[in-house]
Coordinates of C-alpha atoms in Angstrom, one line a residue:
X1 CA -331.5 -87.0 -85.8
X2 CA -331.6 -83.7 -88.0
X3 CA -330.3 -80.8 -85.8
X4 CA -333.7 -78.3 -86.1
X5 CA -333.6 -74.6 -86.4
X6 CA -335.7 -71.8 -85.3
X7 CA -334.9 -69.1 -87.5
X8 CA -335.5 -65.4 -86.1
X9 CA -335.6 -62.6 -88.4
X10 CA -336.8 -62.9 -92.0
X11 CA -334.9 -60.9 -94.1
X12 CA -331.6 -61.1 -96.3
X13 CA -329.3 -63.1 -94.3
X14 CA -331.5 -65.3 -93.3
X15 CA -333.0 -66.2 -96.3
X16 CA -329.0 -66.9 -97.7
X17 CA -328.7 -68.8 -94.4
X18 CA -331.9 -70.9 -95.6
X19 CA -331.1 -71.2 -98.9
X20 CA -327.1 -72.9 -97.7
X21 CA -329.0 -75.1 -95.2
X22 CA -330.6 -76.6 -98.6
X23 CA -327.4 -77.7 -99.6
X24 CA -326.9 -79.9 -96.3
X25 CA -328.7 -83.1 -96.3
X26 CA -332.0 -82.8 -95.2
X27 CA -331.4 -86.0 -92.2
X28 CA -328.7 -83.3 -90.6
X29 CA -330.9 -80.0 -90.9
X30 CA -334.2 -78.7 -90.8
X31 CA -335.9 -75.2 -90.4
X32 CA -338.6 -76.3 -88.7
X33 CA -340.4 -72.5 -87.6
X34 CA -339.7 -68.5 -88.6
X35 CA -340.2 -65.7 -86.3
X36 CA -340.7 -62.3 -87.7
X37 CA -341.7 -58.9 -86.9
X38 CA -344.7 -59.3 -88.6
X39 CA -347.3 -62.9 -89.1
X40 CA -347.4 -61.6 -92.7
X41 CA -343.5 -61.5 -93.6
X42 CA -342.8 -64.7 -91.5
X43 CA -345.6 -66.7 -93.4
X44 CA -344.1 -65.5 -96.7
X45 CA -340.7 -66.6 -95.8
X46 CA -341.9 -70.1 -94.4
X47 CA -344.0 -70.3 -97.9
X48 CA -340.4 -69.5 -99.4
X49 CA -338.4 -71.8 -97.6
X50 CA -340.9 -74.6 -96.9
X51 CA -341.1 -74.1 -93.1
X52 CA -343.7 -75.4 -91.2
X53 CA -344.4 -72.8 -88.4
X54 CA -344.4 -69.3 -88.5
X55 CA -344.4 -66.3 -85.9
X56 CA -345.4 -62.8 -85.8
X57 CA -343.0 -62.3 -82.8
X58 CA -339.6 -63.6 -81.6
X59 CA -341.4 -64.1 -78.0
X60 CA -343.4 -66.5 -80.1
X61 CA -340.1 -68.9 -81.1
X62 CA -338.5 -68.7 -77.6
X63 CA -341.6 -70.4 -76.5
X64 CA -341.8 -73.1 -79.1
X65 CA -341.4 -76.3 -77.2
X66 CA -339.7 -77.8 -80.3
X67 CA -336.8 -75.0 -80.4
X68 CA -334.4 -76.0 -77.9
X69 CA -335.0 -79.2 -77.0
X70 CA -336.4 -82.6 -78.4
X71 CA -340.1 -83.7 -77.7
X72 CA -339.2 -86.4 -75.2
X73 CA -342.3 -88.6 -76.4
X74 CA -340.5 -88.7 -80.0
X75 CA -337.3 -89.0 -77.9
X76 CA -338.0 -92.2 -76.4
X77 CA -339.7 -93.1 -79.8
X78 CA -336.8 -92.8 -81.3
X79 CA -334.6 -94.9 -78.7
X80 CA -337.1 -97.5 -79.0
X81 CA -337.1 -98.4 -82.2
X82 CA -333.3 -97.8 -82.3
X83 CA -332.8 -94.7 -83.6
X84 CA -331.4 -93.3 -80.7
X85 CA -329.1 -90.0 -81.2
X86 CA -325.4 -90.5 -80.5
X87 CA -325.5 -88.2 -77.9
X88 CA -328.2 -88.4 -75.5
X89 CA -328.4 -84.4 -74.6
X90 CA -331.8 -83.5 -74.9
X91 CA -330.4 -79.7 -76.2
X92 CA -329.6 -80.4 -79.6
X93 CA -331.7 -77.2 -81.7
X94 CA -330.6 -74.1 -82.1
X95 CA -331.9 -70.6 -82.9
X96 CA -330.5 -68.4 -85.9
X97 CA -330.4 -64.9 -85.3
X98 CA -330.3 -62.7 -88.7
X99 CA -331.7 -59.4 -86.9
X100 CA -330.3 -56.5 -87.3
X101 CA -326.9 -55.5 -84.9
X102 CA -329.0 -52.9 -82.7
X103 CA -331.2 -56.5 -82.0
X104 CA -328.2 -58.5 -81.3
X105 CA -328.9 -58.3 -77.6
X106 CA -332.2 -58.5 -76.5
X107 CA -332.5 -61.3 -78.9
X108 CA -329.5 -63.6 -77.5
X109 CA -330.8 -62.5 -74.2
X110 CA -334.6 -63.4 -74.9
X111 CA -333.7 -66.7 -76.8
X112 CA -330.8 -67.9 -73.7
X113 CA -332.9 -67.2 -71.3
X114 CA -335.5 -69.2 -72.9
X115 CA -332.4 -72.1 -72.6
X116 CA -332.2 -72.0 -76.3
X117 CA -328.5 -72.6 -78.1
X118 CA -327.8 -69.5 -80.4
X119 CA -326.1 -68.7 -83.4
X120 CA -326.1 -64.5 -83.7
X121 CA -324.7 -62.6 -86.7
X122 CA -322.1 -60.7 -86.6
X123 CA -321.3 -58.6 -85.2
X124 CA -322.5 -60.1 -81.9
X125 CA -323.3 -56.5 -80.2
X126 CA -323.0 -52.9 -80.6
X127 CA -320.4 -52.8 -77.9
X128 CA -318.0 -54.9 -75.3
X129 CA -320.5 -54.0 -72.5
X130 CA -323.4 -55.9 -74.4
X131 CA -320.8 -58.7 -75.6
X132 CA -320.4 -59.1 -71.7
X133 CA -323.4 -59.3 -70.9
X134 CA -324.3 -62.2 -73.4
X135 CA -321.7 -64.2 -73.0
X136 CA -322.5 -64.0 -69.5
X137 CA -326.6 -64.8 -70.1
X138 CA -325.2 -68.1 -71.8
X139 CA -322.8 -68.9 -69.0
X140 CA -325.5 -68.7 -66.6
X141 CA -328.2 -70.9 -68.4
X142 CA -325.6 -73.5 -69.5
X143 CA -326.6 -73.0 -72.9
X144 CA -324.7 -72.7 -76.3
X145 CA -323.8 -69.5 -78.0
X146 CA -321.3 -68.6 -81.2
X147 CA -321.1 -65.3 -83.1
X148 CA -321.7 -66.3 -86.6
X149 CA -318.4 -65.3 -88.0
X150 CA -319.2 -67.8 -91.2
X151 CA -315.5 -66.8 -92.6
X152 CA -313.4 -68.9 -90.0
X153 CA -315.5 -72.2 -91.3
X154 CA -314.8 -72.2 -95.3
X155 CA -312.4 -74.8 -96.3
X156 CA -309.4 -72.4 -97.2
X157 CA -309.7 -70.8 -93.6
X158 CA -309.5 -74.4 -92.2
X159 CA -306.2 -74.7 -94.4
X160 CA -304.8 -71.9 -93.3
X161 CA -304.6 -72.3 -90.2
X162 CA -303.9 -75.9 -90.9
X163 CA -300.7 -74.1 -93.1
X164 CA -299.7 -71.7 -90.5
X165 CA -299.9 -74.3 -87.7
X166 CA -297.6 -76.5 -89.7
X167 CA -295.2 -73.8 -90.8
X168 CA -295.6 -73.7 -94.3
X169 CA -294.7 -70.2 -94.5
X170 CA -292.5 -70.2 -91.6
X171 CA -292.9 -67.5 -88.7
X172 CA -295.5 -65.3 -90.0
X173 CA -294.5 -61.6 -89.7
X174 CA -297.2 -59.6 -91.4
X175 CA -301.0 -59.6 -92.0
X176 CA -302.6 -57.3 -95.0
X177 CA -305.8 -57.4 -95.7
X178 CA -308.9 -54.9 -97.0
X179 CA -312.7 -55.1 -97.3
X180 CA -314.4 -52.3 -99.5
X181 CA -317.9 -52.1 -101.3
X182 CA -319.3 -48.5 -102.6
X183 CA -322.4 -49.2 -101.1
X184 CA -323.3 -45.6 -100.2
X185 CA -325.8 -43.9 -99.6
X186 CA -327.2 -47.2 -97.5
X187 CA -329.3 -46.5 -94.3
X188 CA -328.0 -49.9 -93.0
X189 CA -324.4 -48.5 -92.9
X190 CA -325.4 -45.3 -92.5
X191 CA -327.2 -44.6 -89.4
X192 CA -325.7 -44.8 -85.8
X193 CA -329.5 -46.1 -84.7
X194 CA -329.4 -48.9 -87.3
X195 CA -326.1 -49.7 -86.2
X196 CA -324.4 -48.3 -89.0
X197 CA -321.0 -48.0 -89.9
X198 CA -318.2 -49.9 -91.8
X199 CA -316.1 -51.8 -89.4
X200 CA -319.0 -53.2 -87.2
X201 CA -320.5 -54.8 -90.6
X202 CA -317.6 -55.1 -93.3
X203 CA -314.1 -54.0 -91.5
X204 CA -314.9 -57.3 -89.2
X205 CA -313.7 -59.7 -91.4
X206 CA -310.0 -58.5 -91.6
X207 CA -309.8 -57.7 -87.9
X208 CA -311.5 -61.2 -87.2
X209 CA -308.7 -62.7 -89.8
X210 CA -305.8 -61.0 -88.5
X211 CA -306.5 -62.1 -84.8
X212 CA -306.9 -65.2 -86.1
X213 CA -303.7 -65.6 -87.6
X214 CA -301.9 -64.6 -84.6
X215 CA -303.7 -67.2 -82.4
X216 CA -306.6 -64.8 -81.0
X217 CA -303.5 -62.3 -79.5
X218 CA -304.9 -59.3 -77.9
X219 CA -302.3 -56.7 -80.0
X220 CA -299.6 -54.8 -78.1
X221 CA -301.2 -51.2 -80.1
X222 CA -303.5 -50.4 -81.9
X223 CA -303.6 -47.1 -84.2
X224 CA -306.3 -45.9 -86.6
X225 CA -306.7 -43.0 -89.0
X226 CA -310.6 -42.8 -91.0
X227 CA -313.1 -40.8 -92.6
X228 CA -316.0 -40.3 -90.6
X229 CA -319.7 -39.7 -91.9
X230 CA -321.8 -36.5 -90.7
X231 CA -323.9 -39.6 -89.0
X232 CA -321.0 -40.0 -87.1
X233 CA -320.0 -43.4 -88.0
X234 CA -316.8 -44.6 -89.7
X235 CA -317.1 -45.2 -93.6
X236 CA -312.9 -45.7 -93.9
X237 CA -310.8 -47.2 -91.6
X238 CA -307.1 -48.1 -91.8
X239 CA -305.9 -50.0 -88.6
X240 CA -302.5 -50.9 -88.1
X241 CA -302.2 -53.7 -85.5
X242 CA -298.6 -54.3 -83.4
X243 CA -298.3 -57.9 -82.2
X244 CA -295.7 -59.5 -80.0
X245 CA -291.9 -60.0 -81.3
X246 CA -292.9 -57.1 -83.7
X247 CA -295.3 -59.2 -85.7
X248 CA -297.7 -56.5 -87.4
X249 CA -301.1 -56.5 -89.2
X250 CA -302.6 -53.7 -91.2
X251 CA -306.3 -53.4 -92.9
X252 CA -308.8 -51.4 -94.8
X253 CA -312.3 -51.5 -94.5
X254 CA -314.5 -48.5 -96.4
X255 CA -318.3 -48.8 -97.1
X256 CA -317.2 -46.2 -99.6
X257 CA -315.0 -47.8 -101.7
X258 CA -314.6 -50.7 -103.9
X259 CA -311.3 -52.5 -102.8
X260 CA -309.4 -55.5 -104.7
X261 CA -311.0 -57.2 -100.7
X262 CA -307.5 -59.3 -101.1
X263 CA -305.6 -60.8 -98.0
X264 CA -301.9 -61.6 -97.8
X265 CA -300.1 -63.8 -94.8
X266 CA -296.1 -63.2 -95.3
X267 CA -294.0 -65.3 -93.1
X268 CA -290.2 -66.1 -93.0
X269 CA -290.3 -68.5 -95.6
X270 CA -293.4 -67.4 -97.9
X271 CA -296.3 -66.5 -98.2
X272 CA -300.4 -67.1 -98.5
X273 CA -302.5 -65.3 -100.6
X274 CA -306.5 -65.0 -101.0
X275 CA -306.3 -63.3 -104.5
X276 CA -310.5 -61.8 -103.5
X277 CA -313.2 -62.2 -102.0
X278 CA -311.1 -62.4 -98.7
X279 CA -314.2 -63.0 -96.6
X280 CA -315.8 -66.1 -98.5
X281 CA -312.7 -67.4 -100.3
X282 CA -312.8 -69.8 -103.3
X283 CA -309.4 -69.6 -104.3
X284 CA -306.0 -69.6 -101.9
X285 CA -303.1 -69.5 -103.4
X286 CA -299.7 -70.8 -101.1
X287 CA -296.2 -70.1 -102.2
X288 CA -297.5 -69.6 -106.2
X289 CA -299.7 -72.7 -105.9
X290 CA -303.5 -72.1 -106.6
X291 CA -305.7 -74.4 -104.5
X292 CA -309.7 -73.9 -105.7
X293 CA -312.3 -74.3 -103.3
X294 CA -315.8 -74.6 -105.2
X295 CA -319.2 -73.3 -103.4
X296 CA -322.0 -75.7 -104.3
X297 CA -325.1 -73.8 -106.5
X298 CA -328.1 -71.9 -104.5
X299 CA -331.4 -73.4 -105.4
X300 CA -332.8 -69.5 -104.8
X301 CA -331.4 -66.5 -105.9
X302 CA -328.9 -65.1 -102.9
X303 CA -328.5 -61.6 -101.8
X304 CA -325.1 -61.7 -101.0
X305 CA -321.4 -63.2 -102.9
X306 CA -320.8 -66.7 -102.0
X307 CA -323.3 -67.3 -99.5
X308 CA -323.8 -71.1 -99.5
X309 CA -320.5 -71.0 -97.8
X310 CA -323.0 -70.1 -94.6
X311 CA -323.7 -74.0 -95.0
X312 CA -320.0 -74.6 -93.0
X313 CA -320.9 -72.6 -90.1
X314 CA -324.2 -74.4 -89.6
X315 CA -322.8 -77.7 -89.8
X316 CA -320.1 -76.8 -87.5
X317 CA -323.0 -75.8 -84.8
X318 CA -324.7 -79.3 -85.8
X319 CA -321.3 -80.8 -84.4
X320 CA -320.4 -78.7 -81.5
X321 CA -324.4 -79.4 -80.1
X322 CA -323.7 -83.4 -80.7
X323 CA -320.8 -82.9 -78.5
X324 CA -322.8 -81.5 -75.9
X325 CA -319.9 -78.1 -76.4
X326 CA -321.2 -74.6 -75.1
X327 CA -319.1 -72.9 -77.3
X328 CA -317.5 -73.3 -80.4
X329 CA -313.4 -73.4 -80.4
X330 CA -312.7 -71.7 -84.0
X331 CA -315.0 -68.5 -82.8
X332 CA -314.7 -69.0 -79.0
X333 CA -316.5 -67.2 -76.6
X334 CA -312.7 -65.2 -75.7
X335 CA -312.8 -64.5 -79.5
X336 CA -315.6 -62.8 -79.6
X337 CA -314.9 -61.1 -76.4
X338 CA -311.6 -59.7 -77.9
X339 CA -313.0 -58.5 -81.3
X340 CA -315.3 -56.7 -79.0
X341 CA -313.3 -54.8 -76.9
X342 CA -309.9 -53.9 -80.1
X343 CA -313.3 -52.9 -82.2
X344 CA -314.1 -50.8 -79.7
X345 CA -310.8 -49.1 -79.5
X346 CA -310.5 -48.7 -82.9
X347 CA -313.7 -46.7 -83.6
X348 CA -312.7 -44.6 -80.0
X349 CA -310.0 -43.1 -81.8
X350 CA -311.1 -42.2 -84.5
X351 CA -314.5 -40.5 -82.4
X352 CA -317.1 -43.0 -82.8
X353 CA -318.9 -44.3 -80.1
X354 CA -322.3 -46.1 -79.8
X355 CA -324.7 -45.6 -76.6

């Protein structure tokens, strides 16, 4: 049975999320209802995306009977006729949450409390105490929950991990890695109230990557030096990270500048290299030896690089709910947690802080 999605929010992100879901076959995934802030934008994007139902709240898609859990009359249909699913959970939807960050938490909280599995953008919330607080909403209504950190599910992340795992490179000993568009001026990344700011929305994806490397370690220090906006959020960061056994990581993110957004893994006997796009990787090259990893074609125009690579993370979800899994392993609920709380650090030194 296709695993069904409620989709809350109707803008950018979800409309690339949409348009990589078309790329799965249609047996595994269906949107089946939109919720927006308005009937009028939701209806458009249903029209868009050929979804059947569409809301002019996100109240509306907590309630929807069909988000969260099958019909059981189509349910026992379904056995009858001997279709049954493999697993017989009757919690096998999910809801999508493209909102904005400053959203992140009263929608996780609104759609978990509602008993409804969740996949949230990035970043999950504005600070740890909201991360706490959500994983702990999910922990208490048994329900699933993953930040949508769509990078960790692309085939060359998969390999590198596989590669580091295995030793390819030997111990690794040092992490370096960037992010930077010149996206400025940009209310999005600009404004403390809209949850502006570059590491919360761009700087993520080489902090998630070097924690990743060094097996979701919470670093020994942390120091940062940046260039902060008169909004008072950060626009460039550089963070160096000190691991255990002197293992270090540095990064760049800027919403300022326009970096080569490369990322190189150096261990005792080599190295791994994503020559760009460190984020959404097509190419990885290992010790001098290119591996390509092609993104199939949008059917709709995207608004942002490589973004039928979202299609990985949703089919990850599909599997984790088959399995009956309240969390996802390759962006556990610990994972989360820790980006949380060395973000938070990070931006405290250099004087930003959000309420």
């Amino acid at each position: 049975m296709a695993t069904r999605w409620g989709i809350c929010s109707a803008g950018k992100i979800s409309h690339d999320f949409m348009v990589a879901m078309k790329t799965l076959p249609p047996e595994d995934h269906q949107a089946v209802a939109v919720a927006a802030r308005s009937l009028d934008d939701a209806k458009k994007f249903a029209k868009t995306h050929n979804i059947p139902r569409a809301y002019g709240s996100y109240e509306e898609l907590a309630k929807d009977p069909n988000i969260g859990s099958y019909n059981k009359k189509n349910w026992l249909h379904h056995v009858v006729v001997g279709l049954r699913p493999k697993h017989d959970s009757l919690c096998a939807d999910v809801v999508y949450i493209g909102t904005i960050q400053t959203n992140h938490l009263s929608s996780c909280l609104l759609f978990l409390n509602a008993k409804k599995p969740v996949l949230c953008e990035k970043s999950l919330a504005m600070t740890t105490k909201e991360v706490k607080e959500i994983l702990a909403c999910a922990k208490k209504n048994n329900v699933f929950l993953m930040e949508a950190i769509w990078a960790r599910f692309f085939p060359a992340y998969r390999e590198i991990r596989r590669l580091i795992a295995q030793g390819e490179i030997g111990d690794v000993r040092m992490v370096r890695s960037e992010f930077g568009l010149s996206v400025l001026p940009l209310p999005r990344l600009e404004l403390k109230e809209l949850g502006g700011g570059a590491l919360l929305d761009i700087g993520l994806y080489p902090l998630q990557f070097s924690l990743m490397v060094y097996g979701g370690e919470r670093p020994e220090s942390i120091k940062t030096e940046g260039v902060i906006l008169d909004t008072g959020v950060d626009e460039t960061l550089v963070v160096t990270l000190k691991f255990s056994n002197n293992r270090m990581a540095v990064f760049t993110s800027s919403s300022g500048l326009q970096l080569h957004n490369d990322a190189i893994v150096v261990g005792s006997k080599g190295l791994i290299r994503f020559p760009s796009h460190m984020w959404c990787p097509e190419v990885m090259v290992v010790n001098g030896k290119e591996t390509k990893y092609p993104l199939p074609e949008p059917h709709l125009p995207l608004n942002f690089v490589h973004s039928t690579g979202l299609r990985y993370e949703a089919e990850e979800v599909r599997q984790c709910l088959l399995k009956g899994m309240k969390e996802c392993p390759i962006v556990s609920h610990a994972d989360s947690l820790l980006l949380a709380e060395v973000k938070e650090e990070i931006l405290k030194q250099v004087g930003v802080t959000y309420d």
